[in-house]
Coordinates of N, CA and C in Angstrom, one line a residue:
X522 N 32.1 2.6 6.6 CA 32.9 2.6 5.4 C 32.9 3.9 4.8
X523 N 34.1 4.4 4.4 CA 34.3 5.7 3.8 C 33.5 5.7 2.5
X524 N 32.6 6.7 2.3 CA 31.8 6.7 1.1 C 31.9 8.1 0.5
X525 N 32.2 8.2 -0.8 CA 32.4 9.5 -1.5 C 31.6 9.5 -2.8
X526 N 31.0 10.7 -3.0 CA 30.2 10.9 -4.3 C 31.0 11.9 -5.1
X527 N 31.3 11.6 -6.3 CA 32.2 12.4 -7.2 C 31.4 12.8 -8.4
X528 N 31.2 14.1 -8.6 CA 30.5 14.6 -9.8 C 31.6 15.2 -10.8
X529 N 31.6 14.7 -12.0 CA 32.6 15.0 -13.0 C 32.0 16.0 -14.0
X530 N 32.6 17.1 -14.2 CA 32.2 18.1 -15.2 C 30.8 18.5 -15.1
X531 N 30.3 18.6 -13.9 CA 28.8 19.0 -13.8 C 28.6 20.4 -14.3
X532 N 27.5 20.6 -15.1 CA 27.3 21.9 -15.7 C 26.1 22.7 -15.1
X533 N 25.3 22.0 -14.3 CA 24.1 22.7 -13.8 C 24.2 22.8 -12.2
X534 N 24.2 24.1 -11.8 CA 24.3 24.3 -10.3 C 23.2 23.7 -9.5
X535 N 22.0 23.6 -10.1 CA 20.9 23.0 -9.4 C 21.2 21.5 -9.1
X536 N 21.9 20.9 -10.0 CA 22.2 19.4 -9.8 C 23.2 19.2 -8.6
X537 N 24.1 20.2 -8.4 CA 25.0 20.1 -7.3 C 24.2 20.2 -6.0
X538 N 23.3 21.2 -5.9 CA 22.5 21.3 -4.7 C 21.6 20.1 -4.5
X539 N 21.0 19.6 -5.6 CA 20.2 18.4 -5.5 C 21.0 17.2 -5.0
X540 N 22.2 17.1 -5.5 CA 23.0 16.0 -5.1 C 23.4 16.1 -3.6
X541 N 23.7 17.3 -3.1 CA 24.0 17.5 -1.7 C 22.8 17.1 -0.8
X542 N 21.6 17.5 -1.3 CA 20.4 17.1 -0.5 C 20.2 15.6 -0.5
X543 N 20.4 15.0 -1.7 CA 20.3 13.5 -1.8 C 21.2 12.8 -0.8
X544 N 22.5 13.3 -0.7 CA 23.4 12.7 0.2 C 23.0 12.9 1.7
X545 N 22.6 14.1 2.0 CA 22.2 14.3 3.4 C 21.1 13.4 3.9
X546 N 20.0 13.3 3.1 CA 18.9 12.5 3.6 C 19.2 11.0 3.7
X547 N 20.3 10.6 3.1 CA 20.8 9.2 3.2 C 22.0 9.0 4.2
X548 N 22.3 10.1 4.8 CA 23.3 10.1 5.8 C 24.8 10.1 5.3
X549 N 25.0 10.6 4.1 CA 26.3 10.8 3.6 C 26.7 12.3 3.5
X550 N 28.0 12.5 3.5 CA 28.4 13.9 3.5 C 29.7 14.3 2.7
X551 N 30.2 13.3 2.0 CA 31.4 13.5 1.2 C 31.0 13.7 -0.3
X552 N 31.2 14.9 -0.7 CA 30.9 15.3 -2.1 C 32.1 16.0 -2.7
X553 N 32.6 15.5 -3.9 CA 33.7 16.1 -4.6 C 33.3 16.4 -6.0
X554 N 33.6 17.7 -6.4 CA 33.3 18.1 -7.8 C 34.6 18.2 -8.6
X555 N 34.6 17.5 -9.7 CA 35.8 17.5 -10.6 C 35.6 18.5 -11.8
X556 N 36.3 19.5 -11.8 CA 36.2 20.5 -12.9 C 34.8 20.9 -13.3
X557 N 34.0 21.4 -12.3 CA 32.6 21.8 -12.7 C 32.6 23.0 -13.6
X558 N 31.5 23.2 -14.3 CA 31.4 24.3 -15.2 C 31.7 25.7 -14.5
X559 N 31.1 25.8 -13.2 CA 31.2 27.0 -12.5 C 32.2 26.7 -11.3
X560 N 33.4 27.4 -11.3 CA 34.3 27.2 -10.2 C 33.7 27.5 -8.8
X561 N 32.8 28.5 -8.8 CA 32.2 28.9 -7.5 C 30.8 28.3 -7.3
X562 N 30.6 27.1 -8.0 CA 29.2 26.5 -8.0 C 28.7 26.2 -6.6
X563 N 29.6 25.9 -5.6 CA 29.1 25.6 -4.2 C 28.5 26.8 -3.6
X564 N 28.8 28.0 -4.1 CA 28.3 29.3 -3.5 C 27.2 29.9 -4.3
X565 N 26.8 29.3 -5.4 CA 25.8 29.9 -6.3 C 24.4 29.8 -5.6
X566 N 23.6 30.8 -5.8 CA 22.2 30.8 -5.2 C 21.4 29.6 -5.6
X567 N 21.5 29.2 -6.8 CA 20.7 28.0 -7.3 C 21.1 26.8 -6.6
X568 N 22.4 26.6 -6.4 CA 22.9 25.4 -5.6 C 22.4 25.4 -4.2
X569 N 22.5 26.5 -3.5 CA 22.0 26.6 -2.1 C 20.5 26.3 -2.0
X570 N 19.8 26.9 -2.9 CA 18.3 26.7 -2.9 C 18.0 25.2 -3.1
X571 N 18.6 24.6 -4.1 CA 18.3 23.2 -4.4 C 18.8 22.3 -3.3
X572 N 19.7 22.7 -2.5 CA 20.2 21.9 -1.4 C 19.2 21.7 -0.3
X573 N 18.3 22.6 -0.2 CA 17.1 22.6 0.7 C 17.6 22.3 2.1
X574 N 18.6 23.0 2.6 CA 19.1 22.8 4.0 C 20.3 22.0 4.1
X575 N 20.7 21.3 3.1 CA 22.0 20.5 3.2 C 23.2 21.3 3.0
X576 N 23.2 22.5 3.6 CA 24.3 23.4 3.4 C 25.6 22.9 4.1
X577 N 25.5 22.0 5.1 CA 26.7 21.4 5.7 C 27.4 20.5 4.7
X578 N 26.7 19.8 3.9 CA 27.3 19.0 2.8 C 28.0 19.9 1.8
X579 N 27.4 21.0 1.5 CA 28.1 21.9 0.5 C 29.3 22.5 1.2
X580 N 29.2 22.8 2.5 CA 30.4 23.4 3.1 C 31.6 22.5 3.2
X581 N 31.3 21.2 3.3 CA 32.4 20.2 3.3 C 32.9 19.8 1.9
X582 N 32.1 20.1 0.9 CA 32.4 19.6 -0.4 C 33.7 20.3 -0.9
X583 N 34.4 19.5 -1.8 CA 35.6 20.0 -2.4 C 35.5 20.1 -3.9
X584 N 36.2 21.1 -4.5 CA 36.3 21.3 -5.9 C 37.7 21.0 -6.3
X585 N 37.9 20.1 -7.2 CA 39.3 19.7 -7.7 C 39.4 19.8 -9.2
X586 N 40.6 19.8 -9.7 CA 40.8 19.9 -11.1 C 40.8 18.6 -11.9
X587 N 41.2 17.5 -11.2 CA 41.3 16.2 -11.9 C 40.7 15.1 -11.0
X588 N 40.3 14.0 -11.7 CA 39.7 12.9 -11.0 C 40.7 12.3 -10.0
X589 N 41.9 12.2 -10.3 CA 42.9 11.7 -9.4 C 42.9 12.4 -8.1
X590 N 42.7 13.7 -8.1 CA 42.6 14.4 -6.8 C 41.4 14.1 -6.0
X591 N 40.4 13.5 -6.6 CA 39.1 13.2 -5.9 C 39.1 11.9 -5.3
X592 N 40.2 11.1 -5.5 CA 40.1 9.6 -5.2 C 41.1 9.2 -4.0
X593 N 41.6 10.2 -3.3 CA 42.5 9.8 -2.2 C 41.7 9.0 -1.2
X594 N 42.4 7.9 -0.7 CA 41.8 7.0 0.3 C 40.7 6.1 -0.2
X595 N 40.5 6.1 -1.5 CA 39.4 5.2 -2.1 C 40.0 4.0 -2.7
X596 N 39.4 2.8 -2.4 CA 40.0 1.6 -2.9 C 39.0 0.9 -3.9
X597 N 37.8 1.3 -4.0 CA 36.8 0.7 -4.9 C 36.0 1.8 -5.6
X598 N 36.1 1.8 -6.9 CA 35.4 2.8 -7.8 C 34.2 2.2 -8.5
X599 N 33.1 2.9 -8.4 CA 31.9 2.5 -9.1 C 31.5 3.6 -10.1
X600 N 31.6 3.3 -11.4 CA 31.1 4.2 -12.4 C 29.6 4.1 -12.5
X601 N 29.0 5.1 -13.0 CA 27.5 5.0 -13.3 C 27.4 5.2 -14.8
X602 N 26.7 4.3 -15.5 CA 26.6 4.3 -16.9 C 25.3 3.8 -17.3
X603 N 24.6 4.5 -18.2 CA 23.2 4.1 -18.6 C 23.3 2.9 -19.5
X604 N 24.3 2.8 -20.3 CA 24.5 1.7 -21.3 C 25.8 1.0 -21.1
X605 N 25.9 -0.3 -21.2 CA 27.1 -1.0 -21.0 C 28.2 -0.6 -22.1
X606 N 29.5 -0.6 -21.7 CA 30.5 -0.4 -22.7 C 31.0 -1.7 -23.3
X607 N 31.5 -1.7 -24.5 CA 32.0 -2.9 -25.2 C 33.3 -3.4 -24.4
X608 N 33.9 -2.5 -23.8 CA 35.2 -2.8 -23.1 C 35.1 -2.1 -21.7
X609 N 35.7 -2.8 -20.7 CA 35.7 -2.1 -19.4 C 35.2 -3.0 -18.3
X610 N 34.8 -2.4 -17.2 CA 34.4 -3.2 -16.0 C 33.0 -3.8 -16.3
X611 N 32.7 -4.9 -15.5 CA 31.4 -5.5 -15.6 C 30.2 -4.5 -15.3
X612 N 29.1 -4.6 -15.9 CA 27.9 -3.8 -15.7 C 27.0 -4.6 -14.8
X613 N 26.6 -3.9 -13.7 CA 25.7 -4.6 -12.7 C 24.7 -3.5 -12.2
X614 N 23.5 -4.1 -11.8 CA 22.6 -3.2 -11.1 C 23.1 -2.8 -9.7
X615 N 22.8 -1.6 -9.2 CA 23.4 -1.2 -7.9 C 23.1 -2.2 -6.8
X616 N 21.9 -2.6 -6.6 CA 21.6 -3.5 -5.5 C 22.3 -4.8 -5.6
X617 N 22.5 -5.4 -6.7 CA 23.2 -6.6 -6.9 C 24.6 -6.5 -6.5
X618 N 25.3 -5.4 -7.0 CA 26.7 -5.2 -6.7 C 26.9 -4.9 -5.2
X619 N 26.0 -4.0 -4.6 CA 26.2 -3.6 -3.2 C 26.1 -4.8 -2.3
X620 N 25.1 -5.7 -2.5 CA 24.9 -6.8 -1.7 C 26.2 -7.7 -1.6
X621 N 26.8 -7.9 -2.8 CA 28.0 -8.7 -2.9 C 29.2 -7.9 -2.2
X622 N 29.2 -6.6 -2.4 CA 30.3 -5.8 -1.9 C 30.4 -5.9 -0.3
X623 N 29.3 -5.7 0.3 CA 29.3 -5.6 1.8 C 29.4 -7.0 2.4
X624 N 29.1 -8.1 1.6 CA 29.2 -9.4 2.0 C 30.6 -10.0 2.0
X625 N 31.6 -9.2 1.4 CA 32.9 -9.7 1.3 C 33.5 -9.8 2.7
X626 N 34.4 -10.8 2.9 CA 35.1 -10.9 4.2 C 35.8 -9.7 4.6
X627 N 36.4 -9.0 3.7 CA 37.1 -7.7 3.9 C 36.6 -6.7 2.9
X628 N 35.5 -6.0 3.3 CA 35.0 -4.9 2.4 C 36.0 -3.9 2.1
X629 N 35.9 -3.1 1.0 CA 36.9 -2.1 0.7 C 36.9 -1.0 1.8
X630 N 38.0 -0.4 2.0 CA 38.2 0.7 3.0 C 37.4 2.0 2.6
X631 N 37.4 2.2 1.3 CA 36.7 3.4 0.8 C 36.0 3.2 -0.6
X632 N 34.8 3.6 -0.7 CA 34.0 3.4 -2.0 C 33.7 4.8 -2.5
X633 N 33.9 5.0 -3.8 CA 33.5 6.2 -4.5 C 32.5 5.9 -5.6
X634 N 31.5 6.8 -5.7 CA 30.6 6.7 -6.8 C 30.8 7.8 -7.8
X635 N 31.0 7.5 -9.0 CA 31.4 8.6 -10.0 C 30.2 8.8 -10.9
X636 N 29.9 10.1 -11.2 CA 28.9 10.5 -12.1 C 29.4 11.5 -13.1
X637 N 29.1 11.3 -14.3 CA 29.6 12.1 -15.4 C 28.7 13.3 -15.6
X638 N 29.0 14.1 -16.7 CA 28.3 15.3 -17.0 C 26.9 15.0 -17.4
X639 N 26.0 16.0 -17.3 CA 24.6 15.9 -17.6 C 24.4 15.5 -19.1
X640 N 25.3 16.1 -20.0 CA 25.1 15.9 -21.4 C 25.7 14.6 -21.9
X641 N 26.8 14.3 -21.5 CA 27.6 13.2 -22.1 C 27.8 12.0 -21.2
X642 N 27.5 12.1 -19.9 CA 27.7 11.0 -19.0 C 29.2 10.9 -18.7
X643 N 29.7 9.7 -18.4 CA 31.1 9.5 -18.0 C 31.9 9.2 -19.3
X644 N 33.1 9.8 -19.3 CA 34.0 9.5 -20.4 C 34.5 8.0 -20.2
X645 N 34.8 7.4 -21.4 CA 35.2 6.0 -21.4 C 36.5 5.8 -20.5
X646 N 37.4 6.7 -20.6 CA 38.7 6.5 -19.8 C 38.4 6.5 -18.3
X647 N 37.4 7.3 -17.9 CA 37.1 7.3 -16.5 C 36.3 6.0 -16.1
X648 N 35.5 5.5 -17.0 CA 34.8 4.2 -16.7 C 35.8 3.1 -16.6
X649 N 36.8 3.1 -17.5 CA 37.7 1.9 -17.6 C 38.5 1.7 -16.3
X650 N 38.7 2.8 -15.6 CA 39.5 2.7 -14.3 C 38.7 2.2 -13.1
X651 N 37.4 2.0 -13.3 CA 36.5 1.6 -12.2 C 36.4 0.1 -12.1
X652 N 36.0 -0.4 -11.0 CA 35.8 -1.8 -10.7 C 34.5 -2.3 -11.2
X653 N 33.5 -1.4 -11.4 CA 32.2 -1.8 -11.8 C 31.5 -0.6 -12.5
X654 N 30.6 -0.9 -13.4 CA 29.8 0.1 -14.0 C 28.3 -0.1 -13.5
X655 N 27.8 0.8 -12.7 CA 26.5 0.6 -12.2 C 25.5 1.1 -13.2
X656 N 24.5 0.3 -13.4 CA 23.4 0.7 -14.4 C 22.1 0.6 -13.6
X657 N 21.4 1.7 -13.4 CA 20.1 1.7 -12.7 C 19.0 1.1 -13.6
X658 N 18.4 0.1 -13.2 CA 17.3 -0.5 -14.0 C 16.2 0.5 -14.3
X659 N 15.9 0.7 -15.6 CA 14.9 1.7 -15.9 C 14.0 1.0 -17.0
X660 N 12.9 1.7 -17.3 CA 12.0 1.2 -18.3 C 12.7 1.1 -19.7
X661 N 12.5 0.0 -20.4 CA 13.2 -0.2 -21.7 C 12.8 1.0 -22.6
X662 N 13.8 1.5 -23.3 CA 13.6 2.6 -24.3 C 13.7 4.0 -23.7
X663 N 13.8 4.1 -22.3 CA 13.9 5.5 -21.8 C 14.6 5.4 -20.5
X664 N 16.0 5.6 -20.5 CA 16.8 5.5 -19.3 C 17.4 6.8 -18.9
X665 N 16.8 7.9 -19.3 CA 17.4 9.2 -19.0 C 17.0 9.6 -17.6
X666 N 18.0 9.7 -16.8 CA 17.8 10.2 -15.4 C 18.5 11.5 -15.1
X667 N 17.8 12.4 -14.4 CA 18.4 13.6 -14.0 C 19.6 13.2 -13.0
X668 N 20.6 14.0 -13.1 CA 21.8 13.7 -12.3 C 21.5 13.6 -10.8
X669 N 20.9 14.6 -10.3 CA 20.6 14.5 -8.8 C 19.7 13.3 -8.5
X670 N 18.8 13.0 -9.4 CA 17.9 11.8 -9.2 C 18.7 10.5 -9.1
X671 N 19.7 10.4 -10.1 CA 20.6 9.3 -10.1 C 21.4 9.2 -8.8
X672 N 21.9 10.3 -8.3 CA 22.7 10.3 -7.1 C 21.8 9.8 -5.9
X673 N 20.5 10.3 -5.9 CA 19.6 9.9 -4.9 C 19.4 8.4 -4.9
X674 N 19.2 7.8 -6.1 CA 19.0 6.3 -6.2 C 20.2 5.5 -5.7
X675 N 21.3 5.9 -6.1 CA 22.6 5.2 -5.7 C 22.8 5.4 -4.2
X676 N 22.6 6.6 -3.7 CA 22.7 6.8 -2.3 C 21.8 6.0 -1.5
X677 N 20.5 5.9 -1.9 CA 19.5 5.1 -1.2 C 19.9 3.6 -1.2
X678 N 20.3 3.1 -2.4 CA 20.6 1.6 -2.5 C 21.9 1.3 -1.6
X679 N 22.8 2.2 -1.6 CA 24.0 2.0 -0.8 C 23.7 2.1 0.7
X680 N 22.9 3.0 1.1 CA 22.5 3.1 2.5 C 21.7 1.8 2.9
X681 N 20.8 1.3 2.0 CA 20.1 0.1 2.4 C 21.1 -1.1 2.5
X682 N 22.1 -1.2 1.6 CA 23.1 -2.2 1.7 C 23.9 -2.2 3.0
X683 N 24.1 -1.0 3.5 CA 24.9 -0.8 4.7 C 24.0 -1.0 6.0
X684 N 22.7 -1.2 5.8 CA 21.9 -1.4 7.0 C 20.6 -0.6 7.0
X685 N 20.7 0.6 6.3 CA 19.5 1.4 6.2 C 19.1 2.1 7.6
X686 N 18.1 2.9 7.5 CA 17.5 3.6 8.7 C 16.2 3.0 9.0
X687 N 15.8 3.1 10.2 CA 14.4 2.6 10.6 C 13.4 3.7 10.2
X688 N 12.3 3.2 9.8 CA 11.2 4.1 9.4 C 10.6 4.6 10.8
X689 N 10.5 6.0 10.9 CA 10.0 6.5 12.2 C 8.5 6.0 12.4
X690 N 8.2 5.8 13.7 CA 6.9 5.3 14.0 C 5.8 6.4 13.7
X691 N 4.7 5.9 13.2 CA 3.6 6.9 13.0 C 2.9 7.3 14.2
X692 N 1.8 8.1 14.1 CA 1.1 8.6 15.2 C 0.5 7.4 16.0
X693 N 0.6 7.6 17.3 CA 0.1 6.5 18.2 C -1.4 6.3 18.0
X694 N -1.8 5.1 17.7 CA -3.2 4.8 17.5 C -4.0 4.8 18.8
X695 N -5.0 5.6 18.9 CA -5.8 5.7 20.1 C -6.6 4.4 20.3
X696 N -6.9 4.0 21.5 CA -7.7 2.7 21.7 C -9.1 2.9 21.3
X697 N -9.7 1.8 20.9 CA -11.1 1.8 20.5 C -12.0 2.1 21.7
X698 N -13.1 2.7 21.4 CA -14.1 3.0 22.5 C -14.6 1.6 23.0
X699 N -15.1 1.6 24.3 CA -15.6 0.4 24.9 C -17.0 0.1 24.4
X700 N -17.5 -1.1 24.7 CA -18.8 -1.5 24.2 C -19.9 -0.6 24.7
X701 N -20.0 -0.2 26.0 CA -21.1 0.7 26.3 C -21.1 2.0 25.5
X702 N -19.9 2.6 25.2 CA -19.9 3.8 24.4 C -20.5 3.6 23.0
X703 N -20.1 2.4 22.4 CA -20.7 2.1 21.1 C -22.2 1.9 21.2
X704 N -22.6 1.2 22.2 CA -24.0 1.0 22.4 C -24.8 2.3 22.6
X705 N -24.3 3.2 23.3 CA -24.9 4.5 23.5 C -25.0 5.3 22.2
X706 N -23.9 5.2 21.5 CA -24.0 5.9 20.2 C -25.0 5.3 19.2
X707 N -25.1 4.0 19.2 CA -26.0 3.3 18.3 C -27.5 3.6 18.8
X708 N -27.7 3.7 20.1 CA -29.1 4.1 20.5 C -29.4 5.5 20.1
X709 N -28.4 6.4 20.1 CA -28.6 7.8 19.7 C -28.9 7.8 18.2
X710 N -28.2 7.0 17.4 CA -28.4 6.9 16.0 C -29.8 6.3 15.7
X711 N -30.2 5.4 16.5 CA -31.5 4.8 16.2 C -32.6 5.8 16.4
X712 N -32.5 6.7 17.4 CA -33.4 7.8 17.6 C -33.4 8.7 16.3
X713 N -32.2 9.0 15.9 CA -32.1 9.9 14.7 C -32.7 9.3 13.5
X714 N -32.5 8.0 13.2 CA -33.0 7.4 12.0 C -34.5 7.3 12.1
X715 N -35.0 7.1 13.2 CA -36.5 7.1 13.4 C -37.0 8.5 13.1
X716 N -36.4 9.5 13.6 CA -36.8 10.9 13.5 C -36.8 11.3 12.0
X717 N -35.8 10.8 11.2 CA -35.7 11.1 9.8 C -36.7 10.3 9.0
X718 N -37.3 9.2 9.6 CA -38.2 8.4 8.8 C -37.4 7.3 8.1
X719 N -36.1 7.1 8.3 CA -35.4 6.1 7.6 C -35.6 4.7 8.3
X720 N -35.8 4.7 9.6 CA -36.1 3.5 10.3 C -37.5 3.4 10.8
X721 N -38.2 2.4 10.5 CA -39.6 2.2 11.0 C -39.4 1.3 12.3
X722 N -39.8 1.9 13.5 CA -39.6 1.1 14.7 C -40.5 -0.1 14.8
X723 N -41.6 -0.1 14.0 CA -42.5 -1.2 14.0 C -41.9 -2.4 13.1
X724 N -41.0 -2.0 12.2 CA -40.4 -3.1 11.4 C -39.0 -2.8 11.2
X725 N -38.2 -2.8 12.2 CA -36.8 -2.4 12.1 C -35.9 -3.4 11.3
X726 N -36.4 -4.6 11.1 CA -35.6 -5.6 10.4 C -34.2 -5.8 11.1
X727 N -33.1 -5.8 10.3 CA -31.8 -6.0 11.0 C -30.9 -4.8 10.8
X728 N -31.5 -3.6 10.6 CA -30.7 -2.4 10.4 C -29.7 -2.2 11.5
X729 N -30.3 -2.1 12.8 CA -29.4 -1.8 13.9 C -28.3 -2.8 14.2
X730 N -28.7 -4.1 14.1 CA -27.6 -5.1 14.3 C -26.5 -5.0 13.2
X731 N -26.9 -4.7 12.0 CA -25.9 -4.5 10.9 C -25.0 -3.3 11.2
X732 N -25.7 -2.2 11.6 CA -24.8 -1.0 12.0 C -23.9 -1.4 13.1
X733 N -24.4 -2.2 14.1 CA -23.6 -2.6 15.2 C -22.3 -3.3 14.7
X734 N -22.6 -4.3 13.8 CA -21.4 -5.0 13.3 C -20.5 -4.1 12.5
X735 N -21.0 -3.2 11.7 CA -20.2 -2.3 11.0 C -19.3 -1.5 11.9
X736 N -19.8 -0.9 13.0 CA -19.0 -0.1 13.9 C -18.0 -1.0 14.7
X737 N -18.4 -2.2 14.9 CA -17.4 -3.1 15.6 C -16.2 -3.3 14.7
X738 N -16.4 -3.5 13.4 CA -15.3 -3.7 12.5 C -14.5 -2.4 12.4
X739 N -15.2 -1.2 12.4 CA -14.5 0.0 12.3 C -13.7 0.4 13.6
X740 N -14.1 -0.2 14.7 CA -13.4 0.1 16.0 C -13.2 1.6 16.3
X741 N -14.3 2.4 16.3 CA -14.1 3.8 16.5 C -13.5 4.2 17.9
X742 N -12.8 5.3 17.9 CA -12.2 5.7 19.2 C -13.3 6.5 19.9
X743 N -13.0 6.9 21.2 CA -13.9 7.8 22.0 C -14.2 9.1 21.2
X744 N -13.2 9.7 20.6 CA -13.4 10.9 19.9 C -14.3 10.8 18.7
X745 N -14.1 9.6 18.0 CA -15.0 9.4 16.9 C -16.4 9.1 17.3
X746 N -16.6 8.4 18.5 CA -17.9 8.2 19.0 C -18.6 9.6 19.3
X747 N -17.9 10.5 19.8 CA -18.4 11.9 20.1 C -18.9 12.5 18.8
X748 N -18.1 12.3 17.7 CA -18.4 12.9 16.4 C -19.7 12.3 15.9
X749 N -19.8 11.0 16.0 CA -21.0 10.3 15.5 C -22.2 10.6 16.3
X750 N -22.1 10.9 17.6 CA -23.2 11.3 18.4 C -23.6 12.7 18.0
X751 N -22.6 13.5 17.6 CA -22.9 14.9 17.2 C -23.7 14.9 15.9
X752 N -23.4 13.9 15.0 CA -24.1 13.8 13.7 C -25.5 13.4 14.0
X753 N -25.7 12.4 15.0 CA -27.1 12.0 15.3 C -27.9 13.1 15.9
X754 N -27.3 13.9 16.7 CA -28.0 15.0 17.3 C -28.4 16.0 16.2
X755 N -27.5 16.3 15.3 CA -27.9 17.2 14.2 C -29.0 16.6 13.3
X756 N -29.0 15.3 13.1 CA -30.1 14.7 12.3 C -31.4 14.9 13.0
X757 N -31.4 14.7 14.3 CA -32.7 14.8 15.1 C -33.2 16.3 15.1
X758 N -32.3 17.2 15.2 CA -32.7 18.6 15.2 C -33.2 19.0 13.8
X759 N -32.6 18.5 12.7 CA -33.0 18.8 11.4 C -34.4 18.2 11.1
X760 N -34.7 17.0 11.7 CA -36.0 16.3 11.5 C -37.1 17.1 12.2
X761 N -36.7 17.6 13.5 CA -37.7 18.4 14.2 C -38.0 19.7 13.6
X762 N -37.0 20.3 13.0 CA -37.2 21.6 12.3 C -38.0 21.4 11.1
X763 N -37.9 20.3 10.4 CA -38.7 20.1 9.2 C -40.1 19.8 9.5
X764 N -40.4 19.3 10.7 CA -41.8 19.1 11.1 C -42.5 20.3 11.5
X765 N -41.8 21.4 11.9 CA -42.4 22.6 12.4 C -42.9 23.5 11.2

């Protein structure tokens, strides 16, 4: 589905770069700027730095004079507004609206998300022409979001509604050491604990069985067994040095 992010009267170059970065990490690349404060904002150093590598999004971005020029091919307009208007489109949370939108038998051919200026937000006349006013749920009493942060949240919610991306797998978990390796390590530790005077071999009680159960729960790997045996060796050497 065609997706476009439109920034209207943006005044901070850093926010343009931040928005480009937000789009790229969510797999979007259509950014249009309507009458930004700086006509050359896409080439400003602050913009490029804040984009953090999303220079391809900046290269594709367009700067236009009017909102009408930014909306070619778009059939569904989403305003972003912190507070509901007395008149205009219905106000909904992004997730609520997106779920309903993608569930339609015939979803819109093109969706645009409109963001107003940092100081004043969206003008009423721009909100009125939209199908919905998206309001990001925030803590009561403080709903002030940085522009690039708002773009990131909308981009994330829209990507999730479209299916999202899989979380990359983590590092492969190494298999646990076998029983003989754990037993050998425990025997080494028993020697070390005796050498330190922590374990009385004449009255061991249940110390070693408890340690055995603890390491069984921990399921140490072969590499971790080597580390633990190294610790036991160091304890024995320290005990022998103290006796000399």
